[in-house]
Amino acid sequence: MTALADLIARRIRATGPLTVAEFMAEALQHPRLGYYATRDPLGAAGDFITAPEVSQVFGELIGLWCADVWTQTGRPDPVLLVELGPGRGTLMADALRAVAVVPDFRRALRLHLVETSPALRAQQAKTLADATPIWHERLDQVPAGPLLLIANEFLDALPIRQFERRGASWHERRVGLAPDGNTLAFALDPTPGAAALISPRYATAPDGSVVEICPAAIRLASDLAKRLVGGGAALFIDYGHAESACGETLQAVRLHRYHPVLEAPGSADLTAHVDFQAFADAARGAGAKIWGPVAQRGFLRSLGIELRARQLLANASPEASATIQRGIHRLIDEGEMGTLFKVLALADPTLPTPAGFSP
């Protein structure tokens, strides 16, 4: 048993089973033993690879998207460029290199990073030293002002709650202890509850259906939307479903392989598919205008990913050419990241349709 598993087991013995969200928060964000507190999870030697690590073109196009939106919003100076969960800083480094062709935007932007991991902050400090970033634990710590926000594979790691239908009622799935008194195990709360959290769209869901709800994502959508009204835009890229649906998607990944969710908490990444419809509904209800979600494939192609690839290939060695082509394929192919990953934009209602979201 890991030290974190022992801590969680003691907490369960003292206060009872945890919600899935409470378990995820401990496993991912515990200040000493949590997954993000103890490691750099990215890359071939880590547990997973994100789009910015796949190809430099991804970050370059996101940077130019931000510069274009900045122009559409009246070129505010200064403007806060914010990234949620910046990883190693790779996306932002590529974005800032690309926007050198828009020098007024580069001079106007002030870089703010929302990151809780000490290990990743250290990497970001090295990668983005020339950009003088300012770090925050939470978005609400970012100062007021015109805002452009990027969040790539951020929402999928926010803690979720799971509910299972039994007859006419919904019962919350919790993390408790197996009969041995030590091993973590899933169990249903015998008492129906949280009916107000379950959308009416699931009223006819069959017995045994599982619904996942992400309260943290809903709060983020609402809070961010209120801030964007009056100036700004946000771009979210993640994997998930465009329309709300029943289904269990919680998973753990370790060393690029699936891992048992409750085994050795703190040693594996935990994620769930994003419910883009619920996220968009919350933002729309708070006043923001919504574009998307659209498939990553179409979004990147509309921004010119294939043209940029041809530019890179023109002077590339055979080995570099193969790497470039593999990266582009992985980002946009329907069998890779092209359709599973979606792109959603939130913005002030006065913003014209941003690039990548035209009908």
mmCIF file of C-alpha atoms in Angstrom:
data_model
loop_
_atom_site.group_PDB
_atom_site.id
_atom_site.type_symbol
_atom_site.label_atom_id
_atom_site.label_comp_id
_atom_site.label_asym_id
_atom_site.label_seq_id
_atom_site.Cartn_x
_atom_site.Cartn_y
_atom_site.Cartn_z
ATOM 1 C CA MET A 1 0.000 0.000 0.000
ATOM 2 C CA THR A 2 1.328 3.456 -0.913
ATOM 3 C CA ALA A 3 1.572 6.185 1.716
ATOM 4 C CA LEU A 4 -1.317 8.017 0.061
ATOM 5 C CA ALA A 5 -3.455 4.869 -0.067
ATOM 6 C CA ASP A 6 -2.861 4.402 3.651
ATOM 7 C CA LEU A 7 -3.812 8.023 4.324
ATOM 8 C CA ILE A 8 -7.025 7.644 2.281
ATOM 9 C CA ALA A 9 -7.891 4.390 4.062
ATOM 10 C CA ARG A 10 -7.465 6.063 7.447
ATOM 11 C CA ARG A 11 -9.675 8.935 6.326
ATOM 12 C CA ILE A 12 -12.378 6.467 5.245
ATOM 13 C CA ARG A 13 -12.227 4.653 8.572
ATOM 14 C CA ALA A 14 -12.603 7.968 10.377
ATOM 15 C CA THR A 15 -15.288 9.701 8.314
ATOM 16 C CA GLY A 16 -16.768 7.138 5.933
ATOM 17 C CA PRO A 17 -16.510 6.477 2.173
ATOM 18 C CA LEU A 18 -15.376 9.289 -0.097
ATOM 19 C CA THR A 19 -17.086 10.572 -3.190
ATOM 20 C CA VAL A 20 -15.197 9.820 -6.388
ATOM 21 C CA ALA A 21 -14.419 13.545 -6.591
ATOM 22 C CA GLU A 22 -12.882 13.520 -3.102
ATOM 23 C CA PHE A 23 -10.786 10.492 -4.009
ATOM 24 C CA MET A 24 -9.579 12.116 -7.247
ATOM 25 C CA ALA A 25 -8.693 15.339 -5.428
ATOM 26 C CA GLU A 26 -6.574 13.415 -2.909
ATOM 27 C CA ALA A 27 -4.919 11.230 -5.555
ATOM 28 C CA LEU A 28 -4.068 14.101 -7.882
ATOM 29 C CA GLN A 29 -3.653 17.167 -5.677
ATOM 30 C CA HIS A 30 -2.550 16.063 -2.197
ATOM 31 C CA PRO A 31 0.172 18.631 -1.381
ATOM 32 C CA ARG A 32 2.838 16.045 -0.478
ATOM 33 C CA LEU A 33 1.772 12.701 -1.931
ATOM 34 C CA GLY A 34 -0.524 13.593 -4.834
ATOM 35 C CA TYR A 35 0.266 12.726 -8.422
ATOM 36 C CA TYR A 36 0.984 16.278 -9.577
ATOM 37 C CA ALA A 37 2.977 17.168 -6.485
ATOM 38 C CA THR A 38 5.530 14.417 -6.957
ATOM 39 C CA ARG A 39 6.396 14.160 -10.645
ATOM 40 C CA ASP A 40 6.621 15.512 -14.171
ATOM 41 C CA PRO A 41 4.108 13.189 -15.867
ATOM 42 C CA LEU A 42 4.726 14.208 -19.485
ATOM 43 C CA GLY A 43 6.741 12.677 -22.276
ATOM 44 C CA ALA A 44 7.981 9.243 -23.258
ATOM 45 C CA ALA A 45 9.505 8.710 -19.818
ATOM 46 C CA GLY A 46 6.312 9.866 -18.086
ATOM 47 C CA ASP A 47 2.737 8.644 -18.191
ATOM 48 C CA PHE A 48 1.189 10.452 -21.166
ATOM 49 C CA ILE A 49 1.919 12.813 -24.059
ATOM 50 C CA THR A 50 -0.208 15.853 -24.888
ATOM 51 C CA ALA A 51 -0.662 17.636 -28.213
ATOM 52 C CA PRO A 52 2.045 20.288 -27.626
ATOM 53 C CA GLU A 53 4.576 17.471 -27.120
ATOM 54 C CA VAL A 54 3.397 15.800 -30.340
ATOM 55 C CA SER A 55 4.132 18.734 -32.668
ATOM 56 C CA GLN A 56 5.318 22.322 -32.384
ATOM 57 C CA VAL A 57 2.623 23.277 -34.889
ATOM 58 C CA PHE A 58 -0.104 22.818 -32.296
ATOM 59 C CA GLY A 59 1.167 25.575 -30.019
ATOM 60 C CA GLU A 60 2.070 27.812 -32.937
ATOM 61 C CA LEU A 61 -1.484 27.738 -34.252
ATOM 62 C CA ILE A 62 -2.964 28.359 -30.804
ATOM 63 C CA GLY A 63 -0.685 31.371 -30.395
ATOM 64 C CA LEU A 64 -1.763 32.834 -33.716
ATOM 65 C CA TRP A 65 -5.410 32.166 -32.814
ATOM 66 C CA CYS A 66 -4.902 34.275 -29.689
ATOM 67 C CA ALA A 67 -3.275 37.068 -31.683
ATOM 68 C CA ASP A 68 -6.203 37.073 -34.102
ATOM 69 C CA VAL A 69 -8.775 37.222 -31.292
ATOM 70 C CA TRP A 70 -6.758 40.025 -29.676
ATOM 71 C CA THR A 71 -7.148 42.002 -32.896
ATOM 72 C CA GLN A 72 -10.885 41.257 -33.003
ATOM 73 C CA THR A 73 -11.296 42.538 -29.438
ATOM 74 C CA GLY A 74 -9.740 45.914 -30.213
ATOM 75 C CA ARG A 75 -6.045 45.201 -29.451
ATOM 76 C CA PRO A 76 -6.159 45.879 -25.693
ATOM 77 C CA ASP A 77 -2.799 46.779 -24.148
ATOM 78 C CA PRO A 78 -2.002 45.202 -21.791
ATOM 79 C CA VAL A 79 -3.817 41.895 -22.255
ATOM 80 C CA LEU A 80 -3.525 38.929 -19.900
ATOM 81 C CA LEU A 81 -2.532 35.710 -21.650
ATOM 82 C CA VAL A 82 -3.451 32.904 -19.241
ATOM 83 C CA GLU A 83 -2.893 29.172 -19.468
ATOM 84 C CA LEU A 84 -4.550 26.664 -17.172
ATOM 85 C CA GLY A 85 -2.367 23.631 -16.490
ATOM 86 C CA PRO A 86 0.564 24.599 -18.738
ATOM 87 C CA GLY A 87 2.435 21.279 -18.488
ATOM 88 C CA ARG A 88 6.100 21.869 -19.215
ATOM 89 C CA GLY A 89 5.353 25.196 -20.896
ATOM 90 C CA THR A 90 5.771 23.664 -24.354
ATOM 91 C CA LEU A 91 2.501 24.947 -25.803
ATOM 92 C CA MET A 92 3.135 28.457 -24.551
ATOM 93 C CA ALA A 93 6.738 28.499 -25.768
ATOM 94 C CA ASP A 94 5.601 27.521 -29.263
ATOM 95 C CA ALA A 95 2.767 30.054 -29.118
ATOM 96 C CA LEU A 96 5.044 32.900 -28.102
ATOM 97 C CA ARG A 97 7.532 32.049 -30.836
ATOM 98 C CA ALA A 98 4.750 32.148 -33.420
ATOM 99 C CA VAL A 99 3.316 35.487 -32.295
ATOM 100 C CA ALA A 100 6.647 37.179 -32.888
ATOM 101 C CA VAL A 101 5.133 37.939 -36.299
ATOM 102 C CA VAL A 102 2.552 40.105 -34.471
ATOM 103 C CA PRO A 103 4.943 42.277 -32.448
ATOM 104 C CA ASP A 104 2.257 44.583 -31.038
ATOM 105 C CA PHE A 105 0.475 41.592 -29.509
ATOM 106 C CA ARG A 106 3.732 40.169 -28.155
ATOM 107 C CA ARG A 107 4.520 43.476 -26.450
ATOM 108 C CA ALA A 108 1.008 43.834 -25.037
ATOM 109 C CA LEU A 109 0.626 40.389 -23.500
ATOM 110 C CA ARG A 110 1.330 39.617 -19.856
ATOM 111 C CA LEU A 111 1.777 35.914 -19.192
ATOM 112 C CA HIS A 112 -0.032 34.274 -16.261
ATOM 113 C CA LEU A 113 0.094 30.525 -15.546
ATOM 114 C CA VAL A 114 -2.323 28.657 -13.294
ATOM 115 C CA GLU A 115 -0.355 25.677 -11.983
ATOM 116 C CA THR A 116 -0.317 23.778 -8.686
ATOM 117 C CA SER A 117 2.512 21.296 -9.374
ATOM 118 C CA PRO A 118 5.934 22.362 -8.031
ATOM 119 C CA ALA A 119 7.661 19.994 -10.454
ATOM 120 C CA LEU A 120 5.877 21.443 -13.478
ATOM 121 C CA ARG A 121 6.332 25.035 -12.304
ATOM 122 C CA ALA A 122 10.081 24.390 -12.270
ATOM 123 C CA GLN A 123 9.931 23.143 -15.860
ATOM 124 C CA GLN A 124 7.803 26.114 -16.932
ATOM 125 C CA ALA A 125 10.252 28.538 -15.328
ATOM 126 C CA LYS A 126 13.047 27.136 -17.506
ATOM 127 C CA THR A 127 11.041 26.933 -20.709
ATOM 128 C CA LEU A 128 9.432 30.373 -20.404
ATOM 129 C CA ALA A 129 12.136 32.355 -18.625
ATOM 130 C CA ASP A 130 12.196 35.057 -21.313
ATOM 131 C CA ALA A 131 8.450 35.638 -20.955
ATOM 132 C CA THR A 132 8.598 36.460 -17.212
ATOM 133 C CA PRO A 133 5.478 34.476 -16.284
ATOM 134 C CA ILE A 134 3.524 34.977 -13.075
ATOM 135 C CA TRP A 135 2.135 31.865 -11.390
ATOM 136 C CA HIS A 136 -1.145 31.363 -9.558
ATOM 137 C CA GLU A 137 -2.754 28.481 -7.705
ATOM 138 C CA ARG A 138 -6.243 29.364 -8.978
ATOM 139 C CA LEU A 139 -7.828 31.342 -11.769
ATOM 140 C CA ASP A 140 -9.472 33.756 -9.334
ATOM 141 C CA GLN A 141 -5.983 34.934 -8.336
ATOM 142 C CA VAL A 142 -5.297 36.249 -11.845
ATOM 143 C CA PRO A 143 -5.687 40.046 -11.781
ATOM 144 C CA ALA A 144 -8.498 41.863 -13.538
ATOM 145 C CA GLY A 145 -8.118 42.954 -17.127
ATOM 146 C CA PRO A 146 -8.757 41.883 -20.733
ATOM 147 C CA LEU A 147 -8.190 38.132 -20.861
ATOM 148 C CA LEU A 148 -7.184 35.489 -23.394
ATOM 149 C CA LEU A 149 -7.169 32.033 -21.838
ATOM 150 C CA ILE A 150 -5.915 28.664 -23.103
ATOM 151 C CA ALA A 151 -6.662 25.311 -21.495
ATOM 152 C CA ASN A 152 -5.382 22.175 -23.212
ATOM 153 C CA GLU A 153 -6.228 18.890 -21.464
ATOM 154 C CA PHE A 154 -7.172 20.690 -18.265
ATOM 155 C CA LEU A 155 -10.848 19.874 -17.822
ATOM 156 C CA ASP A 156 -10.350 16.099 -18.062
ATOM 157 C CA ALA A 157 -8.360 16.061 -14.800
ATOM 158 C CA LEU A 158 -10.954 17.914 -12.723
ATOM 159 C CA PRO A 159 -12.609 15.681 -10.096
ATOM 160 C CA ILE A 160 -15.919 14.094 -11.064
ATOM 161 C CA ARG A 161 -18.805 12.576 -9.128
ATOM 162 C CA GLN A 162 -20.470 9.384 -10.357
ATOM 163 C CA PHE A 163 -24.102 8.373 -9.914
ATOM 164 C CA GLU A 164 -25.692 5.042 -10.776
ATOM 165 C CA ARG A 165 -29.377 4.502 -11.448
ATOM 166 C CA ARG A 166 -31.126 1.914 -9.325
ATOM 167 C CA GLY A 167 -34.829 1.736 -10.075
ATOM 168 C CA ALA A 168 -36.263 5.240 -9.975
ATOM 169 C CA SER A 169 -33.394 6.683 -7.904
ATOM 170 C CA TRP A 170 -29.795 7.769 -8.398
ATOM 171 C CA HIS A 171 -27.189 6.555 -5.910
ATOM 172 C CA GLU A 172 -23.733 8.067 -5.642
ATOM 173 C CA ARG A 173 -20.749 5.839 -6.247
ATOM 174 C CA ARG A 174 -18.205 6.148 -3.463
ATOM 175 C CA VAL A 175 -14.742 4.894 -2.591
ATOM 176 C CA GLY A 176 -14.695 2.764 0.554
ATOM 177 C CA LEU A 177 -12.814 -0.232 1.886
ATOM 178 C CA ALA A 178 -13.046 -3.855 0.799
ATOM 179 C CA PRO A 179 -13.873 -6.556 3.390
ATOM 180 C CA ASP A 180 -10.164 -6.846 4.259
ATOM 181 C CA GLY A 181 -10.389 -3.343 5.757
ATOM 182 C CA ASN A 182 -7.414 -2.020 3.804
ATOM 183 C CA THR A 183 -7.971 -2.282 0.051
ATOM 184 C CA LEU A 184 -9.850 0.562 -1.630
ATOM 185 C CA ALA A 185 -13.070 -0.467 -3.371
ATOM 186 C CA PHE A 186 -16.058 1.140 -5.083
ATOM 187 C CA ALA A 187 -19.465 0.955 -3.439
ATOM 188 C CA LEU A 188 -22.869 2.569 -3.954
ATOM 189 C CA ASP A 189 -24.327 4.818 -1.312
ATOM 190 C CA PRO A 190 -27.446 2.923 -0.196
ATOM 191 C CA THR A 191 -29.330 6.186 0.282
ATOM 192 C CA PRO A 192 -30.549 7.964 -2.875
ATOM 193 C CA GLY A 193 -29.266 11.500 -3.115
ATOM 194 C CA ALA A 194 -28.188 14.531 -5.116
ATOM 195 C CA ALA A 195 -31.236 14.341 -7.378
ATOM 196 C CA ALA A 196 -30.894 18.065 -8.076
ATOM 197 C CA LEU A 197 -27.491 17.428 -9.686
ATOM 198 C CA ILE A 198 -28.877 14.997 -12.256
ATOM 199 C CA SER A 199 -30.050 16.689 -15.433
ATOM 200 C CA PRO A 200 -33.647 16.045 -16.544
ATOM 201 C CA ARG A 201 -32.163 14.746 -19.812
ATOM 202 C CA TYR A 202 -31.386 11.509 -17.940
ATOM 203 C CA ALA A 203 -34.980 10.968 -16.771
ATOM 204 C CA THR A 204 -35.440 7.952 -19.037
ATOM 205 C CA ALA A 205 -31.980 6.438 -18.497
ATOM 206 C CA PRO A 206 -32.229 2.653 -18.003
ATOM 207 C CA ASP A 207 -31.477 0.887 -14.734
ATOM 208 C CA GLY A 208 -27.730 0.554 -14.131
ATOM 209 C CA SER A 209 -26.834 3.700 -16.088
ATOM 210 C CA VAL A 210 -23.891 5.749 -14.795
ATOM 211 C CA VAL A 211 -23.785 9.541 -15.000
ATOM 212 C CA GLU A 212 -20.627 11.557 -14.374
ATOM 213 C CA ILE A 213 -20.846 15.150 -13.169
ATOM 214 C CA CYS A 214 -17.942 17.559 -12.802
ATOM 215 C CA PRO A 215 -18.917 20.323 -10.353
ATOM 216 C CA ALA A 216 -15.481 21.954 -10.657
ATOM 217 C CA ALA A 217 -15.867 22.314 -14.426
ATOM 218 C CA ILE A 218 -19.344 23.803 -14.047
ATOM 219 C CA ARG A 219 -18.054 26.361 -11.531
ATOM 220 C CA LEU A 220 -15.125 27.210 -13.787
ATOM 221 C CA ALA A 221 -17.412 27.716 -16.788
ATOM 222 C CA SER A 222 -19.708 30.006 -14.846
ATOM 223 C CA ASP A 223 -16.973 32.034 -13.160
ATOM 224 C CA LEU A 224 -14.948 32.415 -16.341
ATOM 225 C CA ALA A 225 -17.978 33.407 -18.399
ATOM 226 C CA LYS A 226 -18.809 36.216 -15.984
ATOM 227 C CA ARG A 227 -15.257 37.474 -16.304
ATOM 228 C CA LEU A 228 -15.205 37.292 -20.100
ATOM 229 C CA VAL A 229 -18.355 39.383 -20.473
ATOM 230 C CA GLY A 230 -16.903 42.797 -21.102
ATOM 231 C CA GLY A 231 -13.711 41.619 -22.776
ATOM 232 C CA GLY A 232 -11.932 38.409 -23.548
ATOM 233 C CA ALA A 233 -12.078 34.850 -24.837
ATOM 234 C CA ALA A 234 -11.102 31.373 -23.719
ATOM 235 C CA LEU A 235 -10.161 28.288 -25.722
ATOM 236 C CA PHE A 236 -10.586 24.766 -24.301
ATOM 237 C CA ILE A 237 -9.153 21.694 -26.039
ATOM 238 C CA ASP A 238 -9.815 18.306 -24.511
ATOM 239 C CA TYR A 239 -11.177 14.835 -25.138
ATOM 240 C CA GLY A 240 -14.791 14.072 -24.453
ATOM 241 C CA HIS A 241 -18.302 14.069 -25.850
ATOM 242 C CA ALA A 242 -20.030 16.975 -27.549
ATOM 243 C CA GLU A 243 -23.423 16.043 -26.089
ATOM 244 C CA SER A 244 -24.170 14.919 -22.542
ATOM 245 C CA ALA A 245 -24.661 11.174 -22.258
ATOM 246 C CA CYS A 246 -24.644 8.361 -19.739
ATOM 247 C CA GLY A 247 -21.464 6.352 -19.462
ATOM 248 C CA GLU A 248 -18.496 5.667 -17.227
ATOM 249 C CA THR A 249 -15.261 7.239 -18.501
ATOM 250 C CA LEU A 250 -13.078 7.553 -15.388
ATOM 251 C CA GLN A 251 -9.670 6.038 -16.089
ATOM 252 C CA ALA A 252 -6.140 5.890 -14.746
ATOM 253 C CA VAL A 253 -2.993 5.946 -16.882
ATOM 254 C CA ARG A 254 0.524 5.030 -15.845
ATOM 255 C CA LEU A 255 3.537 4.663 -18.150
ATOM 256 C CA HIS A 256 1.243 5.123 -21.170
ATOM 257 C CA ARG A 257 -0.932 2.147 -20.186
ATOM 258 C CA TYR A 258 -4.291 1.869 -18.473
ATOM 259 C CA HIS A 259 -3.989 1.310 -14.737
ATOM 260 C CA PRO A 260 -6.566 0.205 -12.137
ATOM 261 C CA VAL A 261 -8.248 3.384 -10.902
ATOM 262 C CA LEU A 262 -8.031 2.622 -7.173
ATOM 263 C CA GLU A 263 -4.643 0.920 -7.171
ATOM 264 C CA ALA A 264 -1.702 2.873 -5.702
ATOM 265 C CA PRO A 265 -3.344 6.324 -5.708
ATOM 266 C CA GLY A 266 -0.876 9.094 -6.421
ATOM 267 C CA SER A 267 1.147 6.949 -8.829
ATOM 268 C CA ALA A 268 -1.124 7.276 -11.891
ATOM 269 C CA ASP A 269 -2.971 10.033 -13.698
ATOM 270 C CA LEU A 270 -6.751 10.092 -13.302
ATOM 271 C CA THR A 271 -9.001 11.585 -15.971
ATOM 272 C CA ALA A 272 -12.555 11.469 -17.285
ATOM 273 C CA HIS A 273 -14.074 12.509 -20.601
ATOM 274 C CA VAL A 274 -15.273 16.104 -20.663
ATOM 275 C CA ASP A 275 -19.002 16.768 -20.927
ATOM 276 C CA PHE A 276 -18.757 19.706 -23.299
ATOM 277 C CA GLN A 277 -22.516 20.262 -23.396
ATOM 278 C CA ALA A 278 -22.759 20.706 -19.632
ATOM 279 C CA PHE A 279 -19.701 22.976 -19.641
ATOM 280 C CA ALA A 280 -21.065 25.100 -22.490
ATOM 281 C CA ASP A 281 -24.522 25.327 -20.900
ATOM 282 C CA ALA A 282 -23.013 26.649 -17.660
ATOM 283 C CA ALA A 283 -20.948 29.272 -19.494
ATOM 284 C CA ARG A 284 -23.875 30.319 -21.651
ATOM 285 C CA GLY A 285 -26.073 30.653 -18.587
ATOM 286 C CA ALA A 286 -23.534 33.048 -17.084
ATOM 287 C CA GLY A 287 -23.546 35.308 -20.144
ATOM 288 C CA ALA A 288 -20.762 34.102 -22.429
ATOM 289 C CA LYS A 289 -21.167 33.320 -26.094
ATOM 290 C CA ILE A 290 -20.172 29.793 -27.117
ATOM 291 C CA TRP A 291 -18.570 28.445 -30.263
ATOM 292 C CA GLY A 292 -18.234 24.720 -30.759
ATOM 293 C CA PRO A 293 -17.391 22.199 -29.699
ATOM 294 C CA VAL A 294 -15.794 21.252 -33.000
ATOM 295 C CA ALA A 295 -13.471 18.344 -33.691
ATOM 296 C CA GLN A 296 -9.774 19.117 -33.239
ATOM 297 C CA ARG A 297 -9.191 17.862 -36.782
ATOM 298 C CA GLY A 298 -11.390 20.502 -38.387
ATOM 299 C CA PHE A 299 -10.243 23.253 -36.066
ATOM 300 C CA LEU A 300 -6.538 22.755 -36.774
ATOM 301 C CA ARG A 301 -7.065 22.298 -40.490
ATOM 302 C CA SER A 302 -9.021 25.550 -40.667
ATOM 303 C CA LEU A 303 -6.138 27.316 -38.904
ATOM 304 C CA GLY A 304 -3.689 26.046 -41.514
ATOM 305 C CA ILE A 305 -1.964 23.040 -39.946
ATOM 306 C CA GLU A 306 -1.269 21.436 -43.313
ATOM 307 C CA LEU A 307 0.212 24.626 -44.762
ATOM 308 C CA ARG A 308 2.471 25.016 -41.723
ATOM 309 C CA ALA A 309 3.534 21.382 -42.053
ATOM 310 C CA ARG A 310 4.534 21.939 -45.674
ATOM 311 C CA GLN A 311 6.615 24.954 -44.632
ATOM 312 C CA LEU A 312 8.471 22.865 -42.062
ATOM 313 C CA LEU A 313 8.937 19.962 -44.452
ATOM 314 C CA ALA A 314 10.483 22.181 -47.135
ATOM 315 C CA ASN A 315 13.834 22.368 -45.319
ATOM 316 C CA ALA A 316 13.662 19.276 -43.135
ATOM 317 C CA SER A 317 15.959 16.269 -43.206
ATOM 318 C CA PRO A 318 14.409 12.868 -43.987
ATOM 319 C CA GLU A 319 14.393 11.993 -40.281
ATOM 320 C CA ALA A 320 12.855 15.330 -39.286
ATOM 321 C CA SER A 321 10.304 15.020 -42.097
ATOM 322 C CA ALA A 322 9.124 11.686 -40.742
ATOM 323 C CA THR A 323 8.760 13.171 -37.262
ATOM 324 C CA ILE A 324 6.790 16.160 -38.570
ATOM 325 C CA GLN A 325 4.457 13.956 -40.583
ATOM 326 C CA ARG A 326 3.851 11.584 -37.671
ATOM 327 C CA GLY A 327 2.999 14.502 -35.410
ATOM 328 C CA ILE A 328 0.538 16.085 -37.831
ATOM 329 C CA HIS A 329 -1.077 12.697 -38.459
ATOM 330 C CA ARG A 330 -1.541 12.110 -34.749
ATOM 331 C CA LEU A 331 -3.123 15.526 -34.207
ATOM 332 C CA ILE A 332 -5.714 15.388 -37.004
ATOM 333 C CA ASP A 333 -6.272 11.778 -38.021
ATOM 334 C CA GLU A 334 -9.730 10.470 -37.160
ATOM 335 C CA GLY A 335 -8.195 7.347 -35.652
ATOM 336 C CA GLU A 336 -5.851 9.346 -33.414
ATOM 337 C CA MET A 337 -6.672 12.688 -31.744
ATOM 338 C CA GLY A 338 -8.593 14.215 -34.640
ATOM 339 C CA THR A 339 -12.173 13.534 -33.568
ATOM 340 C CA LEU A 340 -11.981 12.371 -29.949
ATOM 341 C CA PHE A 341 -10.517 15.764 -29.025
ATOM 342 C CA LYS A 342 -12.869 18.725 -29.207
ATOM 343 C CA VAL A 343 -12.356 22.504 -29.200
ATOM 344 C CA LEU A 344 -14.704 24.955 -27.490
ATOM 345 C CA ALA A 345 -14.472 28.741 -27.257
ATOM 346 C CA LEU A 346 -16.120 31.039 -24.698
ATOM 347 C CA ALA A 347 -16.127 34.774 -25.225
ATOM 348 C CA ASP A 348 -17.706 38.128 -24.722
ATOM 349 C CA PRO A 349 -20.968 38.145 -26.733
ATOM 350 C CA THR A 350 -19.722 40.990 -28.931
ATOM 351 C CA LEU A 351 -16.773 38.994 -30.285
ATOM 352 C CA PRO A 352 -17.117 38.049 -33.970
ATOM 353 C CA THR A 353 -16.859 34.373 -34.851
ATOM 354 C CA PRO A 354 -13.270 33.392 -34.038
ATOM 355 C CA ALA A 355 -11.047 31.452 -36.437
ATOM 356 C CA GLY A 356 -11.686 27.738 -36.517
ATOM 357 C CA PHE A 357 -15.414 27.965 -35.771
ATOM 358 C CA SER A 358 -16.898 29.156 -39.046
ATOM 359 C CA PRO A 359 -19.906 27.113 -40.259
#
